[in-house]
XYZ file of C-alpha atoms in Angstrom:
192
model
C 11.679 21.250 -10.377
C 11.893 17.450 -10.504
C 9.107 15.241 -11.762
C 8.601 13.690 -8.318
C 8.710 14.850 -4.733
C 9.793 11.781 -2.736
C 8.855 12.046 0.947
C 10.426 9.491 3.275
C 8.319 8.337 6.204
C 9.371 7.551 9.757
C 9.496 3.893 8.725
C 12.594 3.012 6.706
C 11.774 2.078 3.128
C 8.247 3.532 3.048
C 7.794 6.727 1.075
C 5.128 8.941 -0.452
C 5.529 10.055 -4.043
C 4.015 13.344 -5.176
C 4.210 13.617 -8.980
C 4.503 16.936 -10.779
C 1.167 17.558 -12.477
C 0.965 19.726 -15.590
C -2.554 21.160 -15.888
C -4.276 23.454 -18.358
C -7.749 23.931 -19.824
C -7.471 20.547 -21.609
C -6.872 18.551 -18.428
C -3.602 17.304 -16.954
C -0.510 15.182 -17.606
C 1.869 13.525 -15.145
C 4.401 10.745 -15.019
C 3.499 8.125 -12.437
C 6.831 6.316 -12.560
C 10.208 6.948 -14.158
C 12.989 4.452 -13.463
C 15.762 7.029 -13.944
C 14.180 9.596 -11.624
C 13.543 7.005 -8.917
C 17.128 5.714 -9.183
C 18.394 9.294 -8.871
C 16.576 9.403 -5.511
C 18.294 6.153 -4.452
C 15.211 4.016 -5.105
C 16.357 1.160 -7.323
C 13.351 -1.064 -8.006
C 12.250 -3.442 -10.712
C 8.513 -3.848 -11.147
C 7.229 -7.065 -12.739
C 3.444 -6.893 -12.364
C 0.705 -4.212 -12.447
C -2.674 -4.728 -10.747
C -5.950 -2.818 -10.581
C -8.997 -3.219 -8.347
C -12.354 -1.512 -7.988
C -14.164 -1.382 -4.658
C -17.146 0.279 -2.983
C -17.199 2.507 0.097
C -16.434 0.579 3.257
C -14.475 -2.197 1.558
C -11.366 -3.003 3.582
C -8.771 -5.185 1.877
C -5.928 -6.554 3.954
C -3.690 -6.701 5.728
C -1.871 -9.015 3.301
C 1.693 -10.145 2.623
C 3.555 -12.911 0.764
C 5.798 -15.310 2.709
C 8.488 -16.478 0.252
C 7.950 -13.997 -2.579
C 7.325 -10.719 -0.717
C 6.212 -7.857 -2.924
C 7.127 -4.203 -2.785
C 4.172 -2.146 -4.032
C 3.890 1.334 -5.532
C 0.190 2.131 -5.062
C -2.111 4.926 -6.237
C -5.775 5.716 -6.730
C -7.143 6.725 -10.133
C -10.755 7.145 -9.016
C -12.099 8.001 -5.572
C -10.224 7.923 -2.269
C -8.691 5.284 -0.004
C -6.709 5.136 3.208
C -3.677 2.994 2.404
C -1.653 1.261 5.134
C 1.630 -0.603 5.497
C 2.691 -2.496 8.632
C 6.373 -3.279 9.170
C 6.851 -7.047 9.628
C 10.647 -7.023 9.279
C 11.841 -8.696 12.490
C 15.207 -6.906 12.368
C 13.650 -3.460 11.877
C 13.565 -0.828 14.658
C 9.987 -0.087 13.517
C 8.799 -3.727 13.625
C 5.028 -3.770 14.231
C 4.600 -0.068 13.430
C 2.235 1.182 10.745
C 2.128 4.076 8.317
C -0.961 5.296 6.487
C -1.710 7.823 3.765
C -4.875 9.053 2.091
C -4.543 8.463 -1.648
C -7.039 9.975 -4.051
C -7.632 10.918 -7.657
C -7.424 14.552 -6.496
C -4.132 14.494 -4.575
C -2.522 12.005 -7.031
C -0.143 10.810 -4.296
C 1.421 7.367 -4.424
C 2.729 5.265 -1.571
C 5.574 2.770 -1.771
C 5.254 -0.186 0.601
C 8.473 -2.257 0.553
C 8.937 -6.003 0.852
C 8.519 -7.226 4.398
C 5.295 -5.296 5.053
C 1.644 -6.199 5.382
C -0.522 -3.984 3.159
C -4.161 -3.003 3.141
C -6.575 -0.218 2.335
C -10.014 1.125 3.222
C -12.243 2.753 0.572
C -13.463 6.154 1.802
C -15.345 7.332 -1.311
C -18.498 5.818 -2.840
C -16.238 3.898 -5.205
C -12.492 3.669 -5.775
C -10.171 2.288 -8.419
C -6.796 1.326 -7.037
C -3.715 0.504 -9.137
C -0.305 -0.728 -8.097
C 3.018 -1.941 -9.399
C 4.655 -4.958 -7.721
C 8.315 -5.942 -7.414
C 7.528 -9.676 -7.498
C 4.820 -11.929 -8.896
C 1.752 -12.824 -6.856
C 1.578 -16.440 -5.748
C -1.817 -17.298 -4.211
C -0.688 -20.168 -1.994
C 2.085 -17.967 -0.553
C -0.200 -15.327 0.931
C -0.490 -14.502 4.612
C -2.282 -11.809 6.512
C -2.955 -10.151 9.830
C -6.148 -8.819 11.362
C -7.044 -5.301 10.161
C -7.969 -4.107 13.669
C -5.190 -5.770 15.667
C -5.098 -3.749 18.923
C -1.332 -4.289 19.301
C -0.746 -2.494 16.000
C -3.407 0.163 16.602
C -4.047 1.422 13.081
C -6.148 4.580 13.213
C -8.523 3.869 10.328
C -10.433 7.049 9.351
C -13.900 5.497 9.466
C -15.755 8.819 9.220
C -19.465 7.973 8.995
C -18.722 4.230 8.749
C -19.109 1.915 11.714
C -16.943 -1.176 12.154
C -19.937 -3.418 11.506
C -20.488 -1.623 8.158
C -17.031 -2.554 6.841
C -16.965 -5.039 3.971
C -14.252 -7.695 4.284
C -13.677 -10.876 2.309
C -14.427 -14.123 4.101
C -10.679 -14.814 4.087
C -9.885 -11.457 5.713
C -12.526 -11.990 8.416
C -10.555 -15.058 9.568
C -7.173 -13.316 9.886
C -5.557 -13.339 13.327
C -3.586 -10.685 15.238
C 0.086 -10.271 14.427
C 1.179 -12.014 17.654
C -0.688 -15.155 16.508
C 0.540 -15.037 12.896
C 3.918 -16.309 11.682
C 5.643 -13.358 10.024
C 9.250 -14.564 9.973
C 9.466 -14.433 6.199
C 11.779 -11.458 5.760
C 14.376 -12.199 3.116
C 17.920 -11.408 4.255
C 19.053 -10.319 0.778
C 16.850 -7.196 0.749
């Protein structure tokens, strides 16, 4: 049995990673990333930055992307539960404008890889969540773009549960984001 079960999604380049978890009465152990194992699966990535955030229930972050320094992200949750989403913004992709989402939690220990050329966001479903991710390029604040979280043309099916749209907590910046059709997204780097 390998250390990771890599599950490819319907959108090229997006995949879910299920690590092998070794549990006993003391707790558990798992690898969250192994360059050799990922390369053996045909996933050749270099990560240059790790990030961590903590958010309360109802916080929705996104949908964000970088224009000239797009980041691929390997994301996971170490506390709580989130619904994580990637939207394909690659103009030459057959799945342009399509989205993929996955529930990530401390219990299921799944990870999601969102490649360069995607908008990314997540909604916190638990009372609190800690979210960590590895990035393939450095964050550059003045390079960031975004699209509206509830763009009807994209149609993300956010699992709101007992939350109402008016209960969602967005940053002031995210409240101002526009739909994809009104946002320049022609940033995809041809050397990907």
